[in-house]
Tab-separated table of C-alpha atoms in Angstrom:
chain	number	residue	atom	x	y	z
A	1233	MET	CA	32.693	-7.036	46.808
A	1234	MET	CA	33.947	-5.722	43.448
A	1235	ILE	CA	32.703	-8.860	41.681
A	1236	LYS	CA	29.204	-8.339	43.085
A	1237	ILE	CA	29.204	-4.734	41.875
A	1238	PHE	CA	30.334	-5.737	38.378
A	1239	SER	CA	27.786	-8.543	38.280
A	1240	ARG	CA	24.936	-6.217	39.184
A	1241	LEU	CA	26.139	-3.595	36.717
A	1242	ILE	CA	26.334	-6.034	33.802
A	1243	LYS	CA	22.925	-7.541	34.515
A	1244	LEU	CA	21.407	-4.071	34.763
A	1245	LEU	CA	22.980	-3.018	31.459
A	1246	PHE	CA	21.823	-6.199	29.727
A	1247	ARG	CA	18.303	-5.351	30.857
A	1248	ILE	CA	18.162	-1.635	29.954
A	1249	ALA	CA	20.758	-1.410	27.144
A	1250	PRO	CA	21.756	-4.862	25.825
A	1251	PRO	CA	24.370	-3.624	23.286
A	1252	VAL	CA	26.150	-1.709	26.037
A	1253	GLY	CA	25.804	-4.635	28.437
A	1254	VAL	CA	27.448	-7.107	26.085
A	1255	ARG	CA	30.324	-4.702	25.336
A	1256	VAL	CA	30.982	-4.143	29.043
A	1257	ALA	CA	30.744	-7.892	29.699
A	1258	PHE	CA	33.289	-8.534	26.933
A	1259	GLN	CA	35.687	-5.957	28.390
A	1260	LEU	CA	35.451	-7.601	31.796
A	1261	PHE	CA	35.891	-11.027	30.197
A	1262	CYS	CA	39.163	-9.745	28.699
A	1263	TRP	CA	40.357	-8.023	31.876
A	1264	PRO	CA	42.642	-10.089	34.156
A	1265	MET	CA	41.135	-9.068	37.480
A	1266	GLY	CA	43.258	-9.562	40.579
A	1267	GLY	CA	46.426	-10.307	38.638
A	1268	LYS	CA	48.967	-8.841	41.047
A	1269	ILE	CA	52.452	-10.370	41.372
A	1270	ARG	CA	52.710	-12.400	44.589
A	1271	ASN	CA	55.740	-12.416	46.879
A	1272	ARG	CA	57.113	-15.815	45.888
A	1273	GLU	CA	56.616	-14.960	42.226
A	1274	GLU	CA	58.508	-11.702	42.746
A	1275	ARG	CA	61.368	-13.577	44.402
A	1276	ILE	CA	61.690	-15.784	41.324
A	1277	ARG	CA	61.388	-12.819	38.977
A	1278	SER	CA	64.138	-10.943	40.829
A	1279	LYS	CA	66.608	-13.683	39.845
A	1280	ALA	CA	65.744	-13.486	36.142
A	1281	ARG	CA	67.415	-11.693	33.273
A	1282	LYS	CA	64.721	-9.293	32.108
A	1283	THR	CA	64.345	-8.563	28.417
A	1284	HIS	CA	61.425	-7.595	26.230
A	1285	SER	CA	60.010	-7.903	22.773
A	1286	PHE	CA	57.278	-6.119	20.864
A	1287	LEU	CA	54.234	-7.684	19.289
A	1288	ASN	CA	51.854	-5.458	17.327
A	1289	GLY	CA	53.669	-2.478	18.820
A	1290	LYS	CA	53.043	-3.551	22.439
A	1291	LEU	CA	55.814	-4.379	24.902
A	1292	ILE	CA	55.937	-7.954	26.175
A	1293	ARG	CA	58.125	-8.576	29.222
A	1294	GLN	CA	60.349	-11.648	28.997
A	1295	LEU	CA	62.220	-13.429	31.783
A	1296	GLU	CA	65.153	-15.819	31.472
A	1297	TRP	CA	67.004	-18.031	33.925
A	1298	GLY	CA	70.002	-20.306	33.394
A	1299	ASP	CA	72.066	-20.909	30.283
A	1300	GLY	CA	71.659	-24.600	29.523
A	1301	ASP	CA	71.782	-26.223	26.119
A	1302	LYS	CA	68.043	-27.024	26.207
A	1303	THR	CA	65.245	-24.464	26.361
A	1304	ALA	CA	62.005	-24.612	28.329
A	1305	LEU	CA	59.178	-22.132	27.817
A	1306	LEU	CA	56.806	-21.501	30.738
A	1307	VAL	CA	53.328	-20.202	29.878
A	1308	HIS	CA	51.302	-18.778	32.753
A	1309	GLY	CA	47.543	-18.720	33.109
A	1310	TRP	CA	44.953	-15.965	33.294
A	1311	ALA	CA	45.547	-13.190	35.855
A	1312	SER	CA	49.030	-14.557	36.553
A	1313	ASN	CA	52.500	-13.594	35.275
A	1314	GLY	CA	55.846	-14.966	34.145
A	1315	GLY	CA	56.674	-15.951	37.720
A	1316	GLY	CA	53.501	-18.007	38.063
A	1317	LEU	CA	55.306	-21.243	37.178
A	1318	GLY	CA	58.389	-20.143	39.098
A	1319	GLY	CA	58.471	-23.377	41.067
A	1320	PHE	CA	59.782	-25.102	37.944
A	1321	VAL	CA	62.676	-22.703	37.314
A	1322	GLU	CA	65.258	-24.202	39.668
A	1323	PRO	CA	64.631	-27.879	38.834
A	1324	LEU	CA	64.685	-27.086	35.109
A	1325	THR	CA	67.914	-25.079	35.278
A	1326	ASN	CA	69.443	-27.857	37.404
A	1327	ALA	CA	68.445	-30.271	34.634
A	1328	GLY	CA	70.401	-28.246	32.057
A	1329	TYR	CA	67.699	-25.950	30.715
A	1330	LYS	CA	67.600	-22.302	29.906
A	1331	VAL	CA	64.157	-21.274	31.124
A	1332	VAL	CA	62.142	-18.575	29.366
A	1333	ALA	CA	58.878	-17.072	30.582
A	1334	PHE	CA	56.870	-13.982	29.706
A	1335	ASP	CA	54.142	-11.732	31.016
A	1336	GLY	CA	51.165	-12.122	28.718
A	1337	PRO	CA	49.453	-9.036	27.266
A	1338	ALA	CA	47.796	-7.053	30.075
A	1339	HIS	CA	49.631	-9.174	32.654
A	1340	GLY	CA	52.609	-8.455	34.896
A	1341	GLU	CA	54.898	-5.846	33.357
A	1342	SER	CA	53.581	-6.167	29.802
A	1343	GLU	CA	51.511	-3.452	28.188
A	1344	GLU	CA	47.752	-3.269	27.637
A	1345	HIS	CA	44.821	-3.523	30.046
A	1346	THR	CA	42.843	-6.292	28.356
A	1347	ALA	CA	43.805	-9.433	26.464
A	1348	ASN	CA	42.288	-12.430	24.705
A	1349	ILE	CA	43.361	-15.899	23.667
A	1350	LEU	CA	44.355	-14.792	20.149
A	1351	GLU	CA	46.770	-12.202	21.545
A	1352	PHE	CA	48.150	-14.686	24.064
A	1353	SER	CA	48.679	-17.374	21.438
A	1354	GLY	CA	50.292	-14.770	19.178
A	1355	VAL	CA	52.932	-14.048	21.821
A	1356	ILE	CA	53.613	-17.770	22.259
A	1357	ALA	CA	53.941	-18.328	18.499
A	1358	ASP	CA	56.258	-15.320	18.231
A	1359	LEU	CA	58.499	-16.617	21.018
A	1360	LEU	CA	58.640	-20.118	19.572
A	1361	GLN	CA	59.867	-18.626	16.312
A	1362	LYS	CA	62.407	-16.268	17.893
A	1363	LEU	CA	63.996	-18.809	20.224
A	1364	ASP	CA	66.558	-21.083	18.544
A	1365	SER	CA	64.582	-24.152	19.567
A	1366	VAL	CA	62.261	-25.054	22.387
A	1367	ASP	CA	62.584	-28.515	23.878
A	1368	THR	CA	59.842	-28.264	26.497
A	1369	VAL	CA	56.736	-26.144	27.026
A	1370	ILE	CA	55.009	-26.174	30.416
A	1371	SER	CA	51.699	-24.329	30.528
A	1372	HIS	CA	48.989	-23.666	33.073
A	1373	SER	CA	45.227	-23.255	32.725
A	1374	PHE	CA	44.295	-20.558	30.162
A	1375	GLY	CA	47.935	-20.659	29.049
A	1376	SER	CA	47.462	-24.288	28.004
A	1377	ALA	CA	44.614	-23.425	25.646
A	1378	ALA	CA	46.630	-20.522	24.216
A	1379	THR	CA	49.651	-22.814	23.742
A	1380	VAL	CA	47.599	-25.451	21.916
A	1381	MET	CA	46.158	-22.738	19.701
A	1382	ALA	CA	49.634	-21.345	18.901
A	1383	LEU	CA	51.027	-24.789	18.058
A	1384	GLY	CA	47.898	-25.882	16.211
A	1385	GLU	CA	48.058	-22.880	13.920
A	1386	HIS	CA	51.795	-23.404	13.284
A	1387	PRO	CA	52.087	-27.170	12.669
A	1388	ASN	CA	55.637	-26.800	11.322
A	1389	THR	CA	56.760	-25.788	14.805
A	1390	CYS	CA	57.743	-28.939	16.674
A	1391	VAL	CA	57.967	-29.074	20.466
A	1392	PRO	CA	59.397	-32.358	21.803
A	1393	ASN	CA	57.661	-32.086	25.184
A	1394	LEU	CA	54.395	-30.373	26.077
A	1395	VAL	CA	53.109	-30.438	29.654
A	1396	MET	CA	49.737	-28.869	30.409
A	1397	LEU	CA	48.970	-28.259	34.072
A	1398	THR	CA	45.187	-28.081	33.716
A	1399	THR	CA	43.416	-26.739	30.658
A	1400	PRO	CA	40.007	-25.431	29.724
A	1401	ASP	CA	38.517	-27.249	26.773
A	1402	GLY	CA	38.184	-23.953	24.951
A	1403	LEU	CA	36.753	-20.487	24.662
A	1404	GLU	CA	33.149	-21.590	25.147
A	1405	GLU	CA	34.078	-23.159	28.486
A	1406	LEU	CA	35.934	-20.030	29.593
A	1407	ALA	CA	32.952	-17.874	28.653
A	1408	LEU	CA	30.617	-20.203	30.548
A	1409	GLU	CA	32.762	-20.005	33.684
A	1410	PHE	CA	32.806	-16.204	33.396
A	1411	SER	CA	29.025	-16.096	33.010
A	1412	ARG	CA	28.575	-18.321	36.047
A	1413	PHE	CA	30.980	-16.141	37.987
A	1414	MET	CA	28.996	-13.038	37.036
A	1415	LYS	CA	25.656	-14.846	37.456
A	1416	LEU	CA	24.503	-14.038	33.919
A	1417	SER	CA	21.336	-15.582	32.527
A	1418	LYS	CA	21.540	-18.180	29.740
A	1419	THR	CA	20.242	-15.585	27.302
A	1420	ASP	CA	22.866	-13.014	28.274
A	1421	HIS	CA	25.572	-15.685	28.225
A	1422	ARG	CA	24.638	-16.563	24.638
A	1423	LYS	CA	24.779	-12.878	23.668
A	1424	LEU	CA	28.273	-12.695	25.160
A	1425	VAL	CA	29.438	-15.810	23.283
A	1426	ASN	CA	28.128	-14.413	19.995
A	1427	TYR	CA	29.870	-11.098	20.682
A	1428	ILE	CA	33.155	-12.866	21.484
A	1429	ALA	CA	32.935	-14.711	18.158
A	1430	LYS	CA	32.287	-11.429	16.359
A	1431	ARG	CA	35.210	-9.637	18.010
A	1432	LEU	CA	37.629	-12.518	17.453
A	1433	ASP	CA	36.296	-13.068	13.933
A	1434	ARG	CA	35.851	-16.814	14.380
A	1435	PRO	CA	33.296	-19.197	15.895
A	1436	VAL	CA	34.149	-19.990	19.500
A	1437	GLU	CA	33.927	-23.717	18.666
A	1438	GLU	CA	37.089	-23.324	16.584
A	1439	VAL	CA	38.963	-22.613	19.799
A	1440	ASP	CA	38.153	-25.968	21.407
A	1441	VAL	CA	41.324	-27.642	22.667
A	1442	HIS	CA	39.985	-31.143	22.005
A	1443	LYS	CA	39.525	-30.178	18.334
A	1444	MET	CA	42.978	-28.588	17.953
A	1445	GLY	CA	45.107	-31.283	19.575
A	1446	HIS	CA	45.568	-33.365	16.428
A	1447	ARG	CA	47.243	-30.385	14.736
A	1448	VAL	CA	49.862	-29.959	17.467
A	1449	ASN	CA	53.343	-31.151	16.481
A	1450	ALA	CA	54.605	-32.469	19.824
A	1451	ASN	CA	56.415	-35.714	20.471
A	1452	CYS	CA	55.271	-36.287	24.058
A	1453	VAL	CA	52.272	-34.630	25.706
A	1454	MET	CA	51.057	-34.824	29.288
A	1455	LEU	CA	47.972	-33.215	30.821
A	1456	MET	CA	47.486	-33.038	34.589
A	1457	HIS	CA	44.134	-31.900	35.989
A	1458	GLY	CA	42.531	-32.204	39.406
A	1459	LYS	CA	39.274	-34.107	39.722
A	1460	LYS	CA	38.026	-31.438	42.115
A	1461	ASP	CA	39.519	-28.407	40.358
A	1462	SER	CA	37.471	-25.416	41.547
A	1463	VAL	CA	38.398	-23.177	38.594
A	1464	LEU	CA	38.195	-25.328	35.460
A	1465	PRO	CA	35.866	-28.334	35.148
A	1466	PHE	CA	37.547	-31.731	35.182
A	1467	GLU	CA	35.166	-32.918	32.453
A	1468	GLY	CA	36.659	-30.436	29.996
A	1469	ALA	CA	40.171	-31.781	30.535
A	1470	LYS	CA	38.886	-35.343	30.320
A	1471	ARG	CA	37.281	-34.524	26.966
A	1472	VAL	CA	40.612	-33.165	25.708
A	1473	ALA	CA	42.396	-36.331	26.837
A	1474	GLU	CA	39.854	-38.604	25.166
A	1475	GLN	CA	40.207	-36.822	21.813
A	1476	TRP	CA	44.009	-36.351	21.839
A	1477	GLN	CA	45.699	-39.519	20.656
A	1478	GLY	CA	48.884	-40.368	22.559
A	1479	LEU	CA	48.332	-37.821	25.329
A	1480	GLU	CA	49.209	-38.995	28.845
A	1481	PHE	CA	46.403	-37.925	31.184
A	1482	VAL	CA	47.042	-37.658	34.914
A	1483	ALA	CA	43.900	-37.196	37.002
A	1484	LEU	CA	44.910	-35.664	40.325
A	1485	GLU	CA	42.961	-36.540	43.452
A	1486	LYS	CA	43.683	-33.652	45.814
A	1487	THR	CA	46.019	-31.027	44.335
A	1488	GLY	CA	44.244	-27.720	43.626
A	1489	HIS	CA	44.275	-25.517	40.537
A	1490	TYR	CA	46.964	-23.134	41.825
A	1491	ARG	CA	48.585	-25.191	44.552
A	1492	MET	CA	49.796	-27.705	41.982
A	1493	LEU	CA	52.227	-25.119	40.598
A	1494	TRP	CA	54.255	-25.220	43.812
A	1495	ASP	CA	53.702	-28.856	44.777
A	1496	PRO	CA	57.036	-30.780	45.056
A	1497	GLU	CA	55.493	-34.066	43.884
A	1498	ILE	CA	53.988	-32.416	40.789
A	1499	ARG	CA	57.320	-30.750	40.005
A	1500	GLU	CA	59.164	-34.036	40.335
A	1501	ARG	CA	56.712	-35.818	38.075
A	1502	VAL	CA	56.890	-33.102	35.420
A	1503	ILE	CA	60.708	-32.960	35.430
A	1504	SER	CA	60.884	-36.757	35.239
A	1505	PHE	CA	58.464	-36.741	32.291
A	1506	VAL	CA	60.365	-34.147	30.256
A	1507	GLU	CA	63.762	-35.665	31.027
A	1508	ILE	CA	62.755	-39.214	30.072
A	1509	ASP	CA	60.915	-38.121	26.960
A	1510	THR	CA	63.704	-35.772	25.864
A	1511	ILE	CA	65.970	-38.820	25.851
A	1512	ARG	CA	63.384	-40.799	23.877
A	1513	TYR	CA	62.962	-37.919	21.442
A	1514	ALA	CA	66.724	-37.607	20.864
A	1515	GLY	CA	66.964	-41.346	20.293
A	1516	SER	CA	64.124	-41.341	17.790
A	1517	GLY	CA	66.181	-39.382	15.271
A	1518	ARG	CA	63.470	-36.766	14.762
């Protein structure tokens, strides 16, 4: 019901006051609607050591589990939280990892009401620098694009293992999905894209994952994406895989966009991937 109201409001504003309409559309684009913490996420969070950091004066909630010699960073998607990839915490800690997660800006217990991919990637880059070393990064959805952006803009930061559980191809794709969701016209969608570029001070094409992959310093990379993903188009992930040399692409037949995060078979495959490739990485002498 709320989505229908917002959709009608934006379309009305675009018609009678386009500058106001595009500003309101941008605010909604940056607002993680429906991002409440679910029960199973809260159960995982309750077992964590809670800390925090500050980025640009804003509090970012951090969560930690385990005390292994290796470190894994979990990066949640849009309208989620640090417990969103909680299904991976126990198997990772059992495999000897300390697991670190965070609530992105405007998500979970972190501050702010709106966020964008630059702010998200800034938090990831900050954490990668502050942690002694990160052996594995597991990201989901929007978090995958933000992770690629953070690593692409800091090529001296090496991550042995990167696992992306779905990804948009970039900002243009995210804007297109938002416009479809809000039923915006092609003209209004283009106005929104131009406004996003203006606010972020860069062309949206610069935030295409398939263009940034070659700058990422990761030893082993895997991308898993469902062929029938109802949130992010499979074609976008396929385009990323085709342009990213050395990336292992796993096209899933049935697992959904969110269900995959708690699927035992997906967990097992991810843990097997990072464990095998951590051994290969250590043996390579890098």
